[in-house]
Every structure is written in structure tokens, then in C-alpha cells.
PDB file of C-alpha atoms and ligand atoms in Angstrom:
ATOM      1  CA  MET G  20       0.000   0.000   0.000  1.00  0.00           C
ATOM      2  CA  SER G  21       1.384   3.396  -0.910  1.00  0.00           C
ATOM      3  CA  GLN G  22       1.701   6.241   1.553  1.00  0.00           C
ATOM      4  CA  PRO G  23      -0.891   9.006   1.758  1.00  0.00           C
ATOM      5  CA  GLU G  24       0.141  12.597   1.147  1.00  0.00           C
ATOM      6  CA  VAL G  25       0.677  14.740   4.257  1.00  0.00           C
ATOM      7  CA  PRO G  26      -1.285  18.006   4.020  1.00  0.00           C
ATOM      8  CA  GLN G  27      -0.010  19.120   7.445  1.00  0.00           C
ATOM      9  CA  LYS G  28       1.791  17.563  10.414  1.00  0.00           C
ATOM     10  CA  SER G  29      -0.857  18.612  12.896  1.00  0.00           C
ATOM     11  CA  PRO G  30      -4.586  18.056  13.398  1.00  0.00           C
ATOM     12  CA  TYR G  31      -7.448  20.156  12.048  1.00  0.00           C
ATOM     13  CA  ALA G  32      -9.776  21.429  14.763  1.00  0.00           C
ATOM     14  CA  VAL G  33     -13.338  21.330  13.441  1.00  0.00           C
ATOM     15  CA  ALA G  34     -16.612  22.264  15.142  1.00  0.00           C
ATOM     16  CA  VAL G  35     -18.937  19.310  14.495  1.00  0.00           C
ATOM     17  CA  GLU G  36     -22.673  18.897  14.968  1.00  0.00           C
ATOM     18  CA  ALA G  37     -24.299  15.948  16.767  1.00  0.00           C
ATOM     19  CA  GLY G  38     -25.721  13.380  14.358  1.00  0.00           C
ATOM     20  CA  LYS G  39     -23.934  14.763  11.323  1.00  0.00           C
ATOM     21  CA  SER G  40     -21.596  12.588   9.223  1.00  0.00           C
ATOM     22  CA  TYR G  41     -18.251  13.784   7.890  1.00  0.00           C
ATOM     23  CA  ARG G  42     -16.022  12.172   5.264  1.00  0.00           C
ATOM     24  CA  TRP G  43     -12.403  12.459   6.345  1.00  0.00           C
ATOM     25  CA  CYS G  44      -9.803  12.451   3.562  1.00  0.00           C
ATOM     26  CA  ALA G  45      -7.456   9.466   3.975  1.00  0.00           C
ATOM     27  CA  CYS G  46      -5.384  10.045   0.827  1.00  0.00           C
ATOM     28  CA  GLY G  47      -4.200  13.550   1.704  1.00  0.00           C
ATOM     29  CA  LYS G  48      -4.930  14.935  -1.766  1.00  0.00           C
ATOM     30  CA  SER G  49      -8.150  16.801  -1.044  1.00  0.00           C
ATOM     31  CA  LYS G  50      -8.101  20.588  -1.392  1.00  0.00           C
ATOM     32  CA  ALA G  51     -10.846  20.733   1.251  1.00  0.00           C
ATOM     33  CA  GLN G  52      -8.850  19.281   4.189  1.00  0.00           C
ATOM     34  CA  PRO G  53      -9.543  17.503   6.421  1.00  0.00           C
ATOM     35  CA  PHE G  54     -12.471  16.310   4.309  1.00  0.00           C
ATOM     36  CA  CYS G  55     -12.699  14.362   1.055  1.00  0.00           C
ATOM     37  CA  ASP G  56     -13.310  16.305  -2.148  1.00  0.00           C
ATOM     38  CA  GLY G  57     -13.159  13.291  -4.484  1.00  0.00           C
ATOM     39  CA  SER G  58      -9.460  13.690  -5.357  1.00  0.00           C
ATOM     40  CA  HIS G  59      -8.771  10.089  -4.218  1.00  0.00           C
ATOM     41  CA  LYS G  60     -10.527   8.674  -7.285  1.00  0.00           C
ATOM     42  CA  GLY G  61      -8.352   6.235  -9.199  1.00  0.00           C
ATOM     43  CA  GLY G  62      -6.098   5.634  -6.178  1.00  0.00           C
ATOM     44  CA  GLU G  63      -6.153   3.058  -3.396  1.00  0.00           C
ATOM     45  CA  PHE G  64      -7.452   5.312  -0.616  1.00  0.00           C
ATOM     46  CA  LYS G  65     -11.077   5.903   0.280  1.00  0.00           C
ATOM     47  CA  PRO G  66     -12.586   8.467   2.629  1.00  0.00           C
ATOM     48  CA  VAL G  67     -13.451   7.430   6.185  1.00  0.00           C
ATOM     49  CA  GLU G  68     -16.844   8.319   7.589  1.00  0.00           C
ATOM     50  CA  TYR G  69     -16.976   9.971  10.990  1.00  0.00           C
ATOM     51  CA  LYS G  70     -20.336  10.438  12.703  1.00  0.00           C
ATOM     52  CA  ALA G  71     -20.415  13.055  15.426  1.00  0.00           C
ATOM     53  CA  GLU G  72     -22.160  11.913  18.609  1.00  0.00           C
ATOM     54  CA  ALA G  73     -22.207  15.344  20.204  1.00  0.00           C
ATOM     55  CA  ASP G  74     -21.711  19.000  19.330  1.00  0.00           C
ATOM     56  CA  GLY G  75     -18.130  20.059  19.949  1.00  0.00           C
ATOM     57  CA  THR G  76     -14.623  20.360  18.597  1.00  0.00           C
ATOM     58  CA  VAL G  77     -13.028  17.329  16.966  1.00  0.00           C
ATOM     59  CA  TYR G  78      -9.360  17.038  16.009  1.00  0.00           C
ATOM     60  CA  PHE G  79      -9.167  15.376  12.604  1.00  0.00           C
ATOM     61  CA  CYS G  80      -5.807  13.919  11.612  1.00  0.00           C
ATOM     62  CA  GLY G  81      -3.901  16.120   9.142  1.00  0.00           C
ATOM     63  CA  CYS G  82      -0.805  13.909   8.807  1.00  0.00           C
ATOM     64  CA  LYS G  83      -2.877  10.906   7.612  1.00  0.00           C
ATOM     65  CA  SER G  84      -0.850   8.523   9.801  1.00  0.00           C
ATOM     66  CA  SER G  85      -3.118   8.267  12.840  1.00  0.00           C
ATOM     67  CA  LYS G  86      -3.883   4.726  14.045  1.00  0.00           C
ATOM     68  CA  LYS G  87      -7.320   6.008  15.011  1.00  0.00           C
ATOM     69  CA  GLY G  88      -8.321   6.697  11.428  1.00  0.00           C
ATOM     70  CA  ALA G  89     -10.003  10.060  11.060  1.00  0.00           C
ATOM     71  CA  LEU G  90      -9.034  11.326  14.510  1.00  0.00           C
ATOM     72  CA  CYS G  91      -5.601  12.544  15.590  1.00  0.00           C
ATOM     73  CA  ASP G  92      -3.873  10.161  18.034  1.00  0.00           C
ATOM     74  CA  GLY G  93      -0.636  12.124  18.420  1.00  0.00           C
ATOM     75  CA  THR G  94       1.325  10.144  15.794  1.00  0.00           C
ATOM     76  CA  HIS G  95       2.088  13.435  13.968  1.00  0.00           C
ATOM     77  CA  LYS G  96       4.538  14.335  16.752  1.00  0.00           C
ATOM     78  CA  SER G  97       6.871  11.511  15.669  1.00  0.00           C
ATOM     79  CA  LEU G  98       6.907  12.406  11.951  1.00  0.00           C
TER      80      LEU G  98
HETATM   81 FE1  FES P 107      -8.724  12.078  -0.043  1.00  0.00          FE
HETATM   82 FE2  FES P 107     -11.160  11.537  -0.971  1.00  0.00          FE
HETATM   83  S1  FES P 107      -9.909  13.188  -1.479  1.00  0.00           S
HETATM   84  S2  FES P 107     -10.009  10.411   0.478  1.00  0.00           S
HETATM   85 FE1  FES P 108      -2.212  12.868  12.341  1.00  0.00          FE
HETATM   86 FE2  FES P 108      -2.155  13.969  14.734  1.00  0.00          FE
HETATM   87  S1  FES P 108      -2.400  14.957  12.872  1.00  0.00           S
HETATM   88  S2  FES P 108      -1.948  11.910  14.262  1.00  0.00           S
END
């Protein structure tokens, strides 16, 4: 499996709404980070759905190396 692109080595803080679904960009190519804009088409990556359970701020992974998928787990600090 090839490596995703790295739009930034830090998370994106996003205000999410309870019950709403978000499509996190796993390939790193989207121009609408941290979300998918369809730029992955033709490659091996697919967006990851994240459903917000509550209103609040979520830290989506910007380095695309998190072991928690869409959410930052601190892995960016070791890049
Ligand atoms: Fe990156 Fe869709 S643009 S997963
Ligand atoms: Fe990717 Fe933090 S931004 S793990």
C-alpha cells in the first residue's frame, strides 16, 4: 500500500454537529482538508466516515498517519 500525502503535520480542529456525518480524507490529496473532495478517485485510498455523537470540537488527523483513522492520536509528533 502506498503512503498518503501529508497536508499538514498537525490536526485540524473542526466544530462538528451531533448526528452529522463527515467524510475524512485518507489520501491527503483533497483541497478541502480535512475532508474528502473526491481527489482520491483512481487511487487506493477511500474516505473514512466519521459520525459526530455530540456537538463540539473534533481534532481530525492532518498527517494521515493516525492509528485512530479520522481522529488525531498524536502520531504526527513523531513524523
Ligand atoms: Fe482524499 Fe477523498 S480526497 S479520500
Ligand atoms: Fe495525524 Fe495527529 S495529525 S496523528
